[in-house]
mmCIF file of C-alpha atoms and ligand atoms in Angstrom:
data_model
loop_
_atom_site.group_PDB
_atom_site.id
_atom_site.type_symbol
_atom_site.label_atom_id
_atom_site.label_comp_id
_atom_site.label_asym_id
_atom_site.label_seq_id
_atom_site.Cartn_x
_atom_site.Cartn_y
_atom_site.Cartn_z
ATOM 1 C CA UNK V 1 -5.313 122.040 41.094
ATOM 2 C CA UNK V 2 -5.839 125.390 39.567
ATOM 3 C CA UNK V 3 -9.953 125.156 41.647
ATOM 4 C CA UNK V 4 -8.154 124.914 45.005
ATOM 5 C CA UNK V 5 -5.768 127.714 44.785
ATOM 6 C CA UNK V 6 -6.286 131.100 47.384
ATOM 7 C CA UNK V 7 -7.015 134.116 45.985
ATOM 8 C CA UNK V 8 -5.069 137.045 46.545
ATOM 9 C CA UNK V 9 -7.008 139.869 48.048
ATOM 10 C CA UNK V 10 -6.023 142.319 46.015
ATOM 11 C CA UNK V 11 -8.372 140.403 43.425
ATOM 12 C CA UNK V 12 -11.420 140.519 45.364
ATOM 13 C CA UNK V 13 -14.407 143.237 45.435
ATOM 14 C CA UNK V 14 -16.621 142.942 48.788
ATOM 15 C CA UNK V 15 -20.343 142.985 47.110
ATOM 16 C CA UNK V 16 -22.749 145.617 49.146
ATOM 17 C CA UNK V 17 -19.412 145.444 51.654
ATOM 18 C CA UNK V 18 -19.233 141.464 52.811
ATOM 19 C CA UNK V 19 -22.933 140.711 51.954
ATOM 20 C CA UNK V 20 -22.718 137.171 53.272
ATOM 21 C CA UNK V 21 -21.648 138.251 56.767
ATOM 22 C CA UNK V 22 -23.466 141.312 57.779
ATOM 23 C CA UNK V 23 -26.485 142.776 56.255
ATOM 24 C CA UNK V 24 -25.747 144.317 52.575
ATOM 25 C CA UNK V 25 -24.785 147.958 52.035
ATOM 26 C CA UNK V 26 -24.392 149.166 56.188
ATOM 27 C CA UNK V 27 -20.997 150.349 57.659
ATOM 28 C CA UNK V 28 -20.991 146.801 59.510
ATOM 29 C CA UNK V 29 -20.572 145.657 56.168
ATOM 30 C CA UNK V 30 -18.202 147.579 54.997
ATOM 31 C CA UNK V 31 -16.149 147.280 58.044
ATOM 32 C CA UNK V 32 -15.946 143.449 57.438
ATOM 33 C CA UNK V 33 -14.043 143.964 54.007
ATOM 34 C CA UNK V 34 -10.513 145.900 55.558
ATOM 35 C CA UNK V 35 -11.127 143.000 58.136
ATOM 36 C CA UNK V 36 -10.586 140.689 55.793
ATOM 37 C CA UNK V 37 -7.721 142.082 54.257
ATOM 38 C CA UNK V 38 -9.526 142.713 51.509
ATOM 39 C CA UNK V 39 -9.097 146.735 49.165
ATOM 40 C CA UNK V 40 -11.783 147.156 47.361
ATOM 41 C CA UNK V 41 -15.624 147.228 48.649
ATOM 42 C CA UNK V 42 -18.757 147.583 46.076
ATOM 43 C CA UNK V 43 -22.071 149.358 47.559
ATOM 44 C CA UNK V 44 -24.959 150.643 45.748
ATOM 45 C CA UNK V 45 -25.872 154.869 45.935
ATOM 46 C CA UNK V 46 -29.306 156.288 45.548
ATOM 47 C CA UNK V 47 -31.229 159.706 46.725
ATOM 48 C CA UNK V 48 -33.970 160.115 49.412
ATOM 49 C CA UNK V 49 -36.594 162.306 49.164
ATOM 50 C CA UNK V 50 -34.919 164.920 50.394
ATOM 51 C CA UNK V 51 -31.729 164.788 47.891
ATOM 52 C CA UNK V 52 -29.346 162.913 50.554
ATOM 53 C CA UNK V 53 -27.148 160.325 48.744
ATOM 54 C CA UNK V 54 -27.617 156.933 50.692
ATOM 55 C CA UNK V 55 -26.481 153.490 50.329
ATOM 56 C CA UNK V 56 -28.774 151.289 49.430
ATOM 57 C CA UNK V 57 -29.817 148.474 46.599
ATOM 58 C CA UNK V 58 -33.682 148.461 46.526
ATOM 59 C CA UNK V 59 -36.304 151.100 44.966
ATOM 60 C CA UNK V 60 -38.206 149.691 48.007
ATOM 61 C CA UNK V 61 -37.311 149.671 51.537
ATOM 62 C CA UNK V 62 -38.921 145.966 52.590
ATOM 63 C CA UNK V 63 -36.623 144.075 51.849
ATOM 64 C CA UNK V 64 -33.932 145.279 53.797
ATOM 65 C CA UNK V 65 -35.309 147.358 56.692
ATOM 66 C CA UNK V 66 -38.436 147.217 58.685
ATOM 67 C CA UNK V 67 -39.800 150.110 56.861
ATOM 68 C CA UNK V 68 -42.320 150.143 54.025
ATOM 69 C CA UNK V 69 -42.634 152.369 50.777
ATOM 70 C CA UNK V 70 -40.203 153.752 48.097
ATOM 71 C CA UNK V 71 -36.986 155.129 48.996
ATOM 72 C CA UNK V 72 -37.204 157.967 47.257
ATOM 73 C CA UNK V 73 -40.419 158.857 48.914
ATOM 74 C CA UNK V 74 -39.031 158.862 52.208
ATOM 75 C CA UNK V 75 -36.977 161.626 53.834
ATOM 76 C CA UNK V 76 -33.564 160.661 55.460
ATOM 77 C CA UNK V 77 -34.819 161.477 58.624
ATOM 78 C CA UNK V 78 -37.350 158.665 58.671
ATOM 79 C CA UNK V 79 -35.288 156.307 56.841
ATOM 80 C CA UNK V 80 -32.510 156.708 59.431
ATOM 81 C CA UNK V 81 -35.347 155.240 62.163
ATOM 82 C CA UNK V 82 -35.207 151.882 60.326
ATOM 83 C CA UNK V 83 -33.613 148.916 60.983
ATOM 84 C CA UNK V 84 -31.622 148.100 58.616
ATOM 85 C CA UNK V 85 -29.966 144.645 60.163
ATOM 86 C CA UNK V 86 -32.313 142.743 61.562
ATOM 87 C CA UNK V 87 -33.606 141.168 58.194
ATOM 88 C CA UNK V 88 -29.824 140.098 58.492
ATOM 89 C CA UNK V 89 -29.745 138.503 61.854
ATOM 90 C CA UNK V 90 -30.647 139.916 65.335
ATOM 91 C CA UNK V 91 -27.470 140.757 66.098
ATOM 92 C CA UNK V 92 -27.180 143.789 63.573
ATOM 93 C CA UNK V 93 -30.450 145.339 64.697
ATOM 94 C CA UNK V 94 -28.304 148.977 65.197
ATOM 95 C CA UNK V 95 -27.434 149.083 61.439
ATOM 96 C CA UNK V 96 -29.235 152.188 59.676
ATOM 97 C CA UNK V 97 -29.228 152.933 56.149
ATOM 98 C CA UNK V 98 -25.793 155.091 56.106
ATOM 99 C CA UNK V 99 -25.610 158.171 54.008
ATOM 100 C CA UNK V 100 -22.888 157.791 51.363
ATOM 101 C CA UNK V 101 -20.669 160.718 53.458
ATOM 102 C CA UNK V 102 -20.786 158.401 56.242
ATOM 103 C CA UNK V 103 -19.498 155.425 54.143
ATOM 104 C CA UNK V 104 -16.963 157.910 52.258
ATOM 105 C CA UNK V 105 -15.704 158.576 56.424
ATOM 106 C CA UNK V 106 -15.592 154.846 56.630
ATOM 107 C CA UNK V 107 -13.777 154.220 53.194
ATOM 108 C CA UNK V 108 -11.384 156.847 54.181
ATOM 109 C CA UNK V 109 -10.317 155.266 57.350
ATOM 110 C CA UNK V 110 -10.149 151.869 55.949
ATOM 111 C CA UNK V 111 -7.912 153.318 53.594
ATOM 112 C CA UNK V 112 -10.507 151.495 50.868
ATOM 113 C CA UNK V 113 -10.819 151.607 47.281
ATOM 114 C CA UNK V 114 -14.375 152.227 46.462
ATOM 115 C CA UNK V 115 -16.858 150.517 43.361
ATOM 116 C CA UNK V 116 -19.803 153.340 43.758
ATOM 117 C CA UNK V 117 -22.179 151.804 41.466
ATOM 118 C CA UNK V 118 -25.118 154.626 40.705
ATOM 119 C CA UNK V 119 -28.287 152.250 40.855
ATOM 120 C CA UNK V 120 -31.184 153.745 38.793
ATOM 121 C CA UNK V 121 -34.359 152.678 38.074
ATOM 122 C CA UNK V 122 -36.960 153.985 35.675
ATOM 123 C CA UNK V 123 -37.988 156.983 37.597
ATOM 124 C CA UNK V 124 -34.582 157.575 39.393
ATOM 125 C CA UNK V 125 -33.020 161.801 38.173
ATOM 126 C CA UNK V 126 -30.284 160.913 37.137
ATOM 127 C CA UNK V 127 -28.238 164.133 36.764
ATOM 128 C CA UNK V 128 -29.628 164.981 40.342
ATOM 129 C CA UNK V 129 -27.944 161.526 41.479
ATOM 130 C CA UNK V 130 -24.809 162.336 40.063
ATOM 131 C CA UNK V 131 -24.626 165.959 41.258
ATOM 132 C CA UNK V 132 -25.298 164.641 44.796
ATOM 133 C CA UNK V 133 -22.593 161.686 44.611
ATOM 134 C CA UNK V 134 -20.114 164.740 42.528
ATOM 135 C CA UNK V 135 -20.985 167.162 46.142
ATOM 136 C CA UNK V 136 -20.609 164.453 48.452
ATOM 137 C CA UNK V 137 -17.327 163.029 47.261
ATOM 138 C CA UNK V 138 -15.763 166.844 46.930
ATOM 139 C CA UNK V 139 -16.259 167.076 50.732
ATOM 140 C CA UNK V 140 -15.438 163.762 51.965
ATOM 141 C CA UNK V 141 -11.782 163.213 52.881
ATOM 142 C CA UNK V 142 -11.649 160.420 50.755
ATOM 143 C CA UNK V 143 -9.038 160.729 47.408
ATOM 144 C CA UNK V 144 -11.133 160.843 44.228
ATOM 145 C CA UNK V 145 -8.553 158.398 42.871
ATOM 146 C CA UNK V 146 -9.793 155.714 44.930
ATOM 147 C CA UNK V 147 -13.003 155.412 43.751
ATOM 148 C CA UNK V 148 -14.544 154.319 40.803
ATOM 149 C CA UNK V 149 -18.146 154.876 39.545
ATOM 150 C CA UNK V 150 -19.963 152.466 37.888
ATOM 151 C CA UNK V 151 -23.224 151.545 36.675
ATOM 152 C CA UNK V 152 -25.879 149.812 34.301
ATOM 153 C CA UNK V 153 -27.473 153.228 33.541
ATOM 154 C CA UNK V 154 -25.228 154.522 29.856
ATOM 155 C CA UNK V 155 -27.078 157.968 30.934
ATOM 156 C CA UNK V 156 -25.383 157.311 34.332
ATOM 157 C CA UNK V 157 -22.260 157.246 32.819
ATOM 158 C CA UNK V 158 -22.395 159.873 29.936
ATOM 159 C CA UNK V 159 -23.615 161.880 32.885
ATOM 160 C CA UNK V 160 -20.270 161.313 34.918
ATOM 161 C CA UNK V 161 -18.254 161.549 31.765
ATOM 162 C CA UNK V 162 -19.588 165.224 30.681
ATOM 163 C CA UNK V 163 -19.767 166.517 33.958
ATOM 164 C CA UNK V 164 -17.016 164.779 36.178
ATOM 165 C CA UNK V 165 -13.980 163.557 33.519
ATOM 166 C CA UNK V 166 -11.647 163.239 36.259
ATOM 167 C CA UNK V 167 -13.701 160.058 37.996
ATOM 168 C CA UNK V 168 -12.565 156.708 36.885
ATOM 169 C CA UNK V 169 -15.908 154.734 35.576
ATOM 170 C CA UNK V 170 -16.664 151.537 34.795
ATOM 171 C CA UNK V 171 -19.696 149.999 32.058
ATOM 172 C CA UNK V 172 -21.991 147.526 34.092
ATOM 173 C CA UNK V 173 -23.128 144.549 31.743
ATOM 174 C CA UNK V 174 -25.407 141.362 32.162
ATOM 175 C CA UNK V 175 -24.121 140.725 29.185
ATOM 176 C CA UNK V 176 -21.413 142.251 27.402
ATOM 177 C CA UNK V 177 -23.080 142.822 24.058
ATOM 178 C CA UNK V 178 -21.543 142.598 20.769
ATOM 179 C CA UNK V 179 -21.270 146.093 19.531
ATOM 180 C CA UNK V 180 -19.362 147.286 23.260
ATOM 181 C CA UNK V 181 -16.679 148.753 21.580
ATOM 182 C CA UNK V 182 -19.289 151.095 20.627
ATOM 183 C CA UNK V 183 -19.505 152.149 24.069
ATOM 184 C CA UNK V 184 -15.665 152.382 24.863
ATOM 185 C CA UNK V 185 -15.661 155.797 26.209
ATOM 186 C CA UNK V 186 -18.148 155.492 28.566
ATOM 187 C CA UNK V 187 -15.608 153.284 30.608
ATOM 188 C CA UNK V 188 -12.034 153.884 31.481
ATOM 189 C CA UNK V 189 -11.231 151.265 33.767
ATOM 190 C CA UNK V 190 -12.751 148.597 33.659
ATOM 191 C CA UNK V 191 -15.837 146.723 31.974
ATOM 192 C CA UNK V 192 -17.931 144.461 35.173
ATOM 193 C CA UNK V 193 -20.166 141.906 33.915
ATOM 194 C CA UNK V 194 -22.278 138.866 34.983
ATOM 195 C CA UNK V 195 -20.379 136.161 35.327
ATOM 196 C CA UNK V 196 -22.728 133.612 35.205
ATOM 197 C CA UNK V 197 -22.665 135.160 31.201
ATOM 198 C CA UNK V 198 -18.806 135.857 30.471
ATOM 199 C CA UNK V 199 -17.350 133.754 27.225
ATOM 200 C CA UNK V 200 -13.453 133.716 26.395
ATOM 201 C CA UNK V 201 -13.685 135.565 23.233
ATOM 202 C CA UNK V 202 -15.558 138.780 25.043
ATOM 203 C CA UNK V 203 -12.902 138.562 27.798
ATOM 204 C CA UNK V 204 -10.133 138.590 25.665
ATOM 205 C CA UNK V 205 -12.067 140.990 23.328
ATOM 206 C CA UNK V 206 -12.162 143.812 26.691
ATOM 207 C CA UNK V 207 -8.830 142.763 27.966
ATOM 208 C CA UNK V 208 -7.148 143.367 24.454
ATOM 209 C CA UNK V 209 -8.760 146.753 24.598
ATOM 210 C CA UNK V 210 -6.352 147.896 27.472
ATOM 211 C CA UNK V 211 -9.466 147.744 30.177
ATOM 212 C CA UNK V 212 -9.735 145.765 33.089
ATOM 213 C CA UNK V 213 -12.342 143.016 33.389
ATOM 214 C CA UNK V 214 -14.661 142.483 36.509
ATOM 215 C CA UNK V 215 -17.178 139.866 37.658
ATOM 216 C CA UNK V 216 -20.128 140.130 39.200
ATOM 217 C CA UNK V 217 -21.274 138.228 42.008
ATOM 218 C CA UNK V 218 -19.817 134.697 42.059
ATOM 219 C CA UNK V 219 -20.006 133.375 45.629
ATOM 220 C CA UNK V 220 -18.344 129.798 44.548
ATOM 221 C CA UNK V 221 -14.942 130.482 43.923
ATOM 222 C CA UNK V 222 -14.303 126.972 42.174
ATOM 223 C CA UNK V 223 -17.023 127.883 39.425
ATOM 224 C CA UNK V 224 -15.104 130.878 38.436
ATOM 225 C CA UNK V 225 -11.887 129.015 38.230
ATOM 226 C CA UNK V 226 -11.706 129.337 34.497
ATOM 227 C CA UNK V 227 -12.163 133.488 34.542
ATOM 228 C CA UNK V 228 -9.445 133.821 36.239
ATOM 229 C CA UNK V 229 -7.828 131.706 32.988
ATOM 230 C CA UNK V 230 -9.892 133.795 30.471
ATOM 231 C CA UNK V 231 -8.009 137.186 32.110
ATOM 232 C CA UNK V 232 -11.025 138.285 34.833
ATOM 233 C CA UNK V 233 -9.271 140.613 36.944
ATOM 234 C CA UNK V 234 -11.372 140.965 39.853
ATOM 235 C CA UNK V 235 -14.672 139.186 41.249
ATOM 236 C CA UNK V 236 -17.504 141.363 43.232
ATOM 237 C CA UNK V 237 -18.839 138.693 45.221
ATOM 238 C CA UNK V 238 -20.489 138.582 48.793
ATOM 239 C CA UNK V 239 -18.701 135.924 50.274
ATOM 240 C CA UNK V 240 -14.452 136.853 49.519
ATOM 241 C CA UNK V 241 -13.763 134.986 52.730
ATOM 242 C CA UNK V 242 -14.818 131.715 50.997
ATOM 243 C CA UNK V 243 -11.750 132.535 47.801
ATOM 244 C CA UNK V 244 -9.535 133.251 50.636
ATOM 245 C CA UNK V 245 -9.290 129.783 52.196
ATOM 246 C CA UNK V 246 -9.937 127.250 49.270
ATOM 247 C CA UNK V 247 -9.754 123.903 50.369
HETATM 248 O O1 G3P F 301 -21.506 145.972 40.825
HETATM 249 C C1 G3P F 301 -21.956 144.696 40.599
HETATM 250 C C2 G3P F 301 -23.338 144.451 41.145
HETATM 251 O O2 G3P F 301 -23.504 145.159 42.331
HETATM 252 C C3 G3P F 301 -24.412 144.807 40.181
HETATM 253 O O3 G3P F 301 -25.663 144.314 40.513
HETATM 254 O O4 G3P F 301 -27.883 144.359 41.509
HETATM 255 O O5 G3P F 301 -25.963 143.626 42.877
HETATM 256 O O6 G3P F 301 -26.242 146.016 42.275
HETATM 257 P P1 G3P F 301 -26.456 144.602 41.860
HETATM 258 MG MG1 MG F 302 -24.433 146.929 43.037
#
């Protein structure tokens, strides 16, 4: 049956790297997604205090480190004394927070296509952001055709699109309201929404539009079995390794 069919790699997005085997958004992470034959790997960019681009989900740092406070509050220096594994499992306790040049390194030698979604919150500068992710990526060896912005932030992505034409982006949804169209420019690869809140008609509405369609973060590959039906392209999930081996 359709529910017990591998996936094909090529259709699968590590989430924060392979969030459900190493601790989200570190190079351990991201190292587990070219291990798994996987292309593609989706990690989160913000700034520290200091204007260095790092990956990492959170506005705060508890969560995932043994650090306290706001990221942007804290200069990279101090962040890189935090653990950032250990909330994972013991045996990660060396992962930092990496700066986005070191992931771009890592990307590059993985020979990975990278989903850099810009995460803002309320406070977060957003052209500041951008111009640190535009710098960083201009002096990484990585190819600027193998990465693709996204985001949930429309300013994000105006941002990008004024500024930096050249980068493919993509329009983060929940869900993908009704009026999207409206919005068509701001993406021009691919629309990525909840899939938890995906219907047929709005797939085949975004797929009939000539962009791809991506799903965010279904761990249980036999829920999602219809998406792949409906025309989903791609799922962002933290456990690939679980699509790979259906049984
Ligand atoms: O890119 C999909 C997904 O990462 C968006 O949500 O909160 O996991 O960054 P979040
Ligand atoms: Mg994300």
């Amino acid at each position: 049956v359709l529910s017990s069919t591998p996936v094909s790699p090529q259709k699968l997005c590590g989430h924060r790297g392979v969030a459900a085997q190493a601790p989200e958004n570190t190079l351990a992470s991201i190292a587990r997604v070219r291990e798994l034959g996987l292309s593609w790997v989706e990690v989160d960019v913000q700034l520290t205090q200091d204007g260095i681009p790092v990956v990492f989900h959170d506005q705060t740092l508890s969560r995932c480190t043994n650090g306290k406070g706001v990221l942007k509050d804290t200069a990279l220096v101090d962040l890189q004394q935090l653990d950032a594994g250990s909330h994972f499992s013991a045996d990660f306790a060396q992962q930092r927070v990496p700066t986005l040049a070191a992931v771009l390194a890592q990307v590059h030698h993985d020979e990975l296509h990278l989903n850099l979604e810009i995460k803002t919150y309320a406070d977060t500068d957003i052209a500041a952001l951008c111009d640190a992710v535009f710098d960083c990526l201009s002096t990484s060896p990585v190819n600027e055709r193998q990465v693709l912005i996204s985001s949930f932030s429309l300013d994000a992505l105006r941002y990008c699109r004024d500024q930096k034409p050249s980068l493919a982006r993509a329009i983060l949804w929940e869900t993908i309201p009704d009026n999207w169209h409206e919005f068509r420019d701001l993406a021009t690869l691919s629309i990525h929404c909840n899939y938890r809140h995906l219907t047929q008609e709005k797939a085949k509405s975004v797929k009939d539009s000539g962009l791809a369609l991506k799903c965010y973060t279904p761990n249980d590959p036999h829920t999602v079995a219809p998406l792949w039906e409906w025309g989903v392209d791609m799922m962002i999930t933290d456990a690939p390794e679980r699509y790979l081996s259906i049984s």
